[in-house]
Amino acid sequence: MKNMNREFTVFAALAIAFAAPDCASATDCGAAKCAPSFDDYPVVEHSRLFPSVTLVLQTKLAKKYRTVITQQSRQDPDFAGHYRVATWGCGTDCHGFAIINKRNGKVYTVPDLEYVAGVMGNGEDRLAYRVESRLFIVTGRKNDEDEGKFYYLWNGSSLKLIFKSEIAKESFED
């Protein structure tokens, strides 16, 4: 009987191990299969109709790019239901951004992410986001320091890093 219980316990443990997802947590793997997806963080409601509001530019970066932010604030929401991501160029394959709340006009910037630059051999979009999701993906070099694919979750006033992976690079050697 003891032998049978031990065999059952071993069998159950193996069954659980093999039935578990490919990665136990976001920090256990760098593979894209473990990365969050837009569908994982849906927005409950979103609308395209918003009255024009006065922008609230609170940060130095938002004030510096107020013209492009103002121009892009007139467009429909494109992120997390009622937000608009305003983007601007900062050089070859370099992008800066701010997030505009279309309901109240508040403009948010990310303190540790002033811009993202491309990485040689990687052709992915530097910024990826959707109107029906709270997930915001940054691919490249953040402020010319940290390189990777960064997955952020929008909480209504800031982006929180939830996952990071390496980025795919195309080899140029023959």
mmCIF file of C-alpha atoms in Angstrom:
data_model
loop_
_atom_site.group_PDB
_atom_site.id
_atom_site.type_symbol
_atom_site.label_atom_id
_atom_site.label_comp_id
_atom_site.label_asym_id
_atom_site.label_seq_id
_atom_site.Cartn_x
_atom_site.Cartn_y
_atom_site.Cartn_z
ATOM 1 C CA MET A 1 0.000 0.000 0.000
ATOM 2 C CA LYS A 2 2.852 2.418 0.863
ATOM 3 C CA ASN A 3 4.477 1.630 -2.464
ATOM 4 C CA MET A 4 1.234 2.357 -4.285
ATOM 5 C CA ASN A 5 0.816 5.733 -2.510
ATOM 6 C CA ARG A 6 4.402 6.690 -3.366
ATOM 7 C CA GLU A 7 3.870 5.732 -7.019
ATOM 8 C CA PHE A 8 0.657 7.743 -7.124
ATOM 9 C CA THR A 9 2.403 10.763 -5.559
ATOM 10 C CA VAL A 10 5.245 10.575 -8.088
ATOM 11 C CA PHE A 11 2.757 10.159 -10.940
ATOM 12 C CA ALA A 12 0.688 13.133 -9.720
ATOM 13 C CA ALA A 13 3.793 15.328 -9.375
ATOM 14 C CA LEU A 14 4.941 14.449 -12.892
ATOM 15 C CA ALA A 15 1.470 15.058 -14.303
ATOM 16 C CA ILE A 16 1.344 18.503 -12.704
ATOM 17 C CA ALA A 17 4.858 19.372 -13.895
ATOM 18 C CA PHE A 18 4.127 18.427 -17.493
ATOM 19 C CA ALA A 19 0.683 20.018 -17.501
ATOM 20 C CA ALA A 20 2.022 23.340 -16.199
ATOM 21 C CA PRO A 21 2.568 26.198 -18.631
ATOM 22 C CA ASP A 22 5.908 26.508 -20.426
ATOM 23 C CA CYS A 23 7.142 29.025 -17.877
ATOM 24 C CA ALA A 24 6.276 29.330 -14.230
ATOM 25 C CA SER A 25 6.803 33.067 -13.982
ATOM 26 C CA ALA A 26 7.802 35.997 -16.146
ATOM 27 C CA THR A 27 11.315 35.944 -14.736
ATOM 28 C CA ASP A 28 11.898 32.268 -15.579
ATOM 29 C CA CYS A 29 12.295 32.720 -19.310
ATOM 30 C CA GLY A 30 13.323 35.232 -21.901
ATOM 31 C CA ALA A 31 11.371 33.604 -24.703
ATOM 32 C CA ALA A 32 8.548 35.377 -26.485
ATOM 33 C CA LYS A 33 6.171 32.512 -25.622
ATOM 34 C CA CYS A 34 6.255 33.608 -21.979
ATOM 35 C CA ALA A 35 5.624 37.270 -22.722
ATOM 36 C CA PRO A 36 2.283 38.921 -21.930
ATOM 37 C CA SER A 37 -0.123 39.561 -24.787
ATOM 38 C CA PHE A 38 -2.545 42.413 -25.450
ATOM 39 C CA ASP A 39 -5.456 40.039 -24.809
ATOM 40 C CA ASP A 40 -4.183 39.400 -21.262
ATOM 41 C CA TYR A 41 -5.002 42.999 -20.235
ATOM 42 C CA PRO A 42 -8.289 44.050 -21.834
ATOM 43 C CA VAL A 43 -9.988 47.405 -21.363
ATOM 44 C CA VAL A 44 -13.595 47.131 -20.231
ATOM 45 C CA GLU A 45 -14.913 50.063 -22.240
ATOM 46 C CA HIS A 46 -13.627 52.486 -24.803
ATOM 47 C CA SER A 47 -15.153 55.221 -26.891
ATOM 48 C CA ARG A 48 -14.069 57.317 -29.826
ATOM 49 C CA LEU A 49 -16.167 60.365 -28.939
ATOM 50 C CA PHE A 50 -14.516 62.799 -26.557
ATOM 51 C CA PRO A 51 -14.978 66.541 -26.263
ATOM 52 C CA SER A 52 -11.923 68.713 -26.676
ATOM 53 C CA VAL A 53 -10.248 69.282 -23.310
ATOM 54 C CA THR A 54 -7.485 71.582 -22.153
ATOM 55 C CA LEU A 55 -4.218 69.692 -21.836
ATOM 56 C CA VAL A 56 -2.535 69.488 -18.443
ATOM 57 C CA LEU A 57 1.217 69.445 -19.116
ATOM 58 C CA GLN A 58 2.846 68.651 -15.771
ATOM 59 C CA THR A 59 6.303 67.346 -16.679
ATOM 60 C CA LYS A 60 9.284 69.049 -18.241
ATOM 61 C CA LEU A 61 9.218 66.580 -21.152
ATOM 62 C CA ALA A 62 5.508 67.191 -21.824
ATOM 63 C CA LYS A 63 6.072 70.944 -21.824
ATOM 64 C CA LYS A 64 9.032 70.584 -24.186
ATOM 65 C CA TYR A 65 6.909 68.684 -26.744
ATOM 66 C CA ARG A 66 3.630 70.547 -26.142
ATOM 67 C CA THR A 67 3.107 71.356 -29.845
ATOM 68 C CA VAL A 68 3.195 67.751 -31.070
ATOM 69 C CA ILE A 69 1.240 66.587 -28.003
ATOM 70 C CA THR A 70 -1.447 69.214 -28.658
ATOM 71 C CA GLN A 71 -1.700 68.255 -32.336
ATOM 72 C CA GLN A 72 -1.972 64.538 -31.622
ATOM 73 C CA SER A 73 -4.425 65.050 -28.752
ATOM 74 C CA ARG A 74 -7.063 65.966 -31.365
ATOM 75 C CA GLN A 75 -7.006 62.419 -32.751
ATOM 76 C CA ASP A 76 -9.073 59.456 -31.554
ATOM 77 C CA PRO A 77 -7.931 57.312 -28.607
ATOM 78 C CA ASP A 78 -5.489 54.560 -29.555
ATOM 79 C CA PHE A 79 -4.484 53.128 -26.170
ATOM 80 C CA ALA A 80 -6.230 51.647 -23.114
ATOM 81 C CA GLY A 81 -9.743 52.819 -23.956
ATOM 82 C CA HIS A 82 -9.635 56.591 -23.681
ATOM 83 C CA TYR A 83 -5.960 57.481 -24.015
ATOM 84 C CA ARG A 84 -3.964 58.767 -26.959
ATOM 85 C CA VAL A 85 -0.239 58.079 -27.314
ATOM 86 C CA ALA A 86 1.508 61.117 -28.763
ATOM 87 C CA THR A 87 4.824 60.242 -30.411
ATOM 88 C CA TRP A 88 7.662 62.266 -31.870
ATOM 89 C CA GLY A 89 10.980 61.542 -33.516
ATOM 90 C CA CYS A 90 14.277 62.160 -31.771
ATOM 91 C CA GLY A 91 16.657 60.988 -34.501
ATOM 92 C CA THR A 92 17.029 57.986 -36.778
ATOM 93 C CA ASP A 93 14.791 55.177 -35.485
ATOM 94 C CA CYS A 94 14.283 57.018 -32.198
ATOM 95 C CA HIS A 95 10.930 57.819 -30.599
ATOM 96 C CA GLY A 96 9.705 59.771 -27.614
ATOM 97 C CA PHE A 97 6.128 59.608 -26.349
ATOM 98 C CA ALA A 98 3.539 60.873 -23.901
ATOM 99 C CA ILE A 99 0.166 59.413 -22.929
ATOM 100 C CA ILE A 100 -2.841 61.748 -23.072
ATOM 101 C CA ASN A 101 -6.018 61.142 -21.083
ATOM 102 C CA LYS A 102 -8.752 62.147 -23.541
ATOM 103 C CA ARG A 103 -11.303 62.568 -20.714
ATOM 104 C CA ASN A 104 -9.472 65.078 -18.522
ATOM 105 C CA GLY A 105 -6.518 66.303 -20.610
ATOM 106 C CA LYS A 106 -3.782 65.054 -18.275
ATOM 107 C CA VAL A 107 -0.540 64.238 -20.067
ATOM 108 C CA TYR A 108 1.695 61.519 -18.644
ATOM 109 C CA THR A 109 5.353 60.839 -19.365
ATOM 110 C CA VAL A 110 7.495 58.032 -17.984
ATOM 111 C CA PRO A 111 10.373 59.351 -15.846
ATOM 112 C CA ASP A 112 12.845 56.561 -16.665
ATOM 113 C CA LEU A 113 11.835 56.320 -20.328
ATOM 114 C CA GLU A 114 12.413 59.571 -22.167
ATOM 115 C CA TYR A 115 12.997 57.885 -25.534
ATOM 116 C CA VAL A 116 13.564 54.507 -27.174
ATOM 117 C CA ALA A 117 16.031 53.923 -29.996
ATOM 118 C CA GLY A 118 16.242 51.081 -32.455
ATOM 119 C CA VAL A 119 18.739 48.244 -32.237
ATOM 120 C CA MET A 120 20.696 47.104 -35.287
ATOM 121 C CA GLY A 121 19.145 43.949 -36.691
ATOM 122 C CA ASN A 122 15.735 44.404 -35.072
ATOM 123 C CA GLY A 123 12.889 45.720 -37.208
ATOM 124 C CA GLU A 124 10.070 45.575 -34.651
ATOM 125 C CA ASP A 125 7.992 48.643 -33.867
ATOM 126 C CA ARG A 126 9.608 50.622 -31.046
ATOM 127 C CA LEU A 127 6.227 51.260 -29.398
ATOM 128 C CA ALA A 128 3.286 48.841 -29.547
ATOM 129 C CA TYR A 129 -0.126 49.421 -27.955
ATOM 130 C CA ARG A 130 -3.830 48.994 -28.683
ATOM 131 C CA VAL A 131 -7.014 50.845 -27.826
ATOM 132 C CA GLU A 132 -8.570 47.701 -26.333
ATOM 133 C CA SER A 133 -5.624 46.833 -24.054
ATOM 134 C CA ARG A 134 -3.666 48.282 -21.104
ATOM 135 C CA LEU A 135 -0.438 46.593 -22.257
ATOM 136 C CA PHE A 136 2.274 48.898 -23.639
ATOM 137 C CA ILE A 137 5.350 47.339 -25.275
ATOM 138 C CA VAL A 138 8.670 49.106 -25.837
ATOM 139 C CA THR A 139 11.303 47.446 -28.045
ATOM 140 C CA GLY A 140 14.848 48.782 -28.334
ATOM 141 C CA ARG A 141 17.271 50.756 -26.185
ATOM 142 C CA LYS A 142 15.687 52.821 -23.417
ATOM 143 C CA ASN A 143 17.527 56.139 -23.099
ATOM 144 C CA ASP A 144 20.549 54.503 -24.811
ATOM 145 C CA GLU A 145 21.099 52.332 -21.735
ATOM 146 C CA ASP A 146 19.005 49.201 -21.334
ATOM 147 C CA GLU A 147 18.257 47.071 -24.402
ATOM 148 C CA GLY A 148 15.356 44.650 -24.676
ATOM 149 C CA LYS A 149 11.644 44.203 -25.130
ATOM 150 C CA PHE A 150 9.845 45.777 -22.179
ATOM 151 C CA TYR A 151 6.219 45.028 -21.306
ATOM 152 C CA TYR A 152 4.464 47.678 -19.238
ATOM 153 C CA LEU A 153 0.998 47.705 -17.704
ATOM 154 C CA TRP A 154 -0.934 50.987 -17.652
ATOM 155 C CA ASN A 155 -2.744 51.683 -14.365
ATOM 156 C CA GLY A 156 -4.399 54.975 -15.314
ATOM 157 C CA SER A 157 -1.532 57.266 -14.362
ATOM 158 C CA SER A 158 1.717 55.381 -14.928
ATOM 159 C CA LEU A 159 3.339 52.441 -16.674
ATOM 160 C CA LYS A 160 4.597 49.572 -14.513
ATOM 161 C CA LEU A 161 7.201 47.186 -15.927
ATOM 162 C CA ILE A 162 5.810 43.645 -15.713
ATOM 163 C CA PHE A 163 8.114 41.684 -18.016
ATOM 164 C CA LYS A 164 11.344 42.027 -19.966
ATOM 165 C CA SER A 165 12.840 39.802 -22.645
ATOM 166 C CA GLU A 166 15.702 39.876 -25.080
ATOM 167 C CA ILE A 167 14.958 41.141 -28.559
ATOM 168 C CA ALA A 168 15.418 39.167 -31.734
ATOM 169 C CA LYS A 169 18.280 40.387 -33.886
ATOM 170 C CA GLU A 170 18.970 39.545 -37.484
ATOM 171 C CA SER A 171 22.567 38.569 -38.193
ATOM 172 C CA PHE A 172 24.378 40.511 -40.903
ATOM 173 C CA GLU A 173 27.232 38.022 -41.284
ATOM 174 C CA ASP A 174 27.401 35.686 -44.281
#
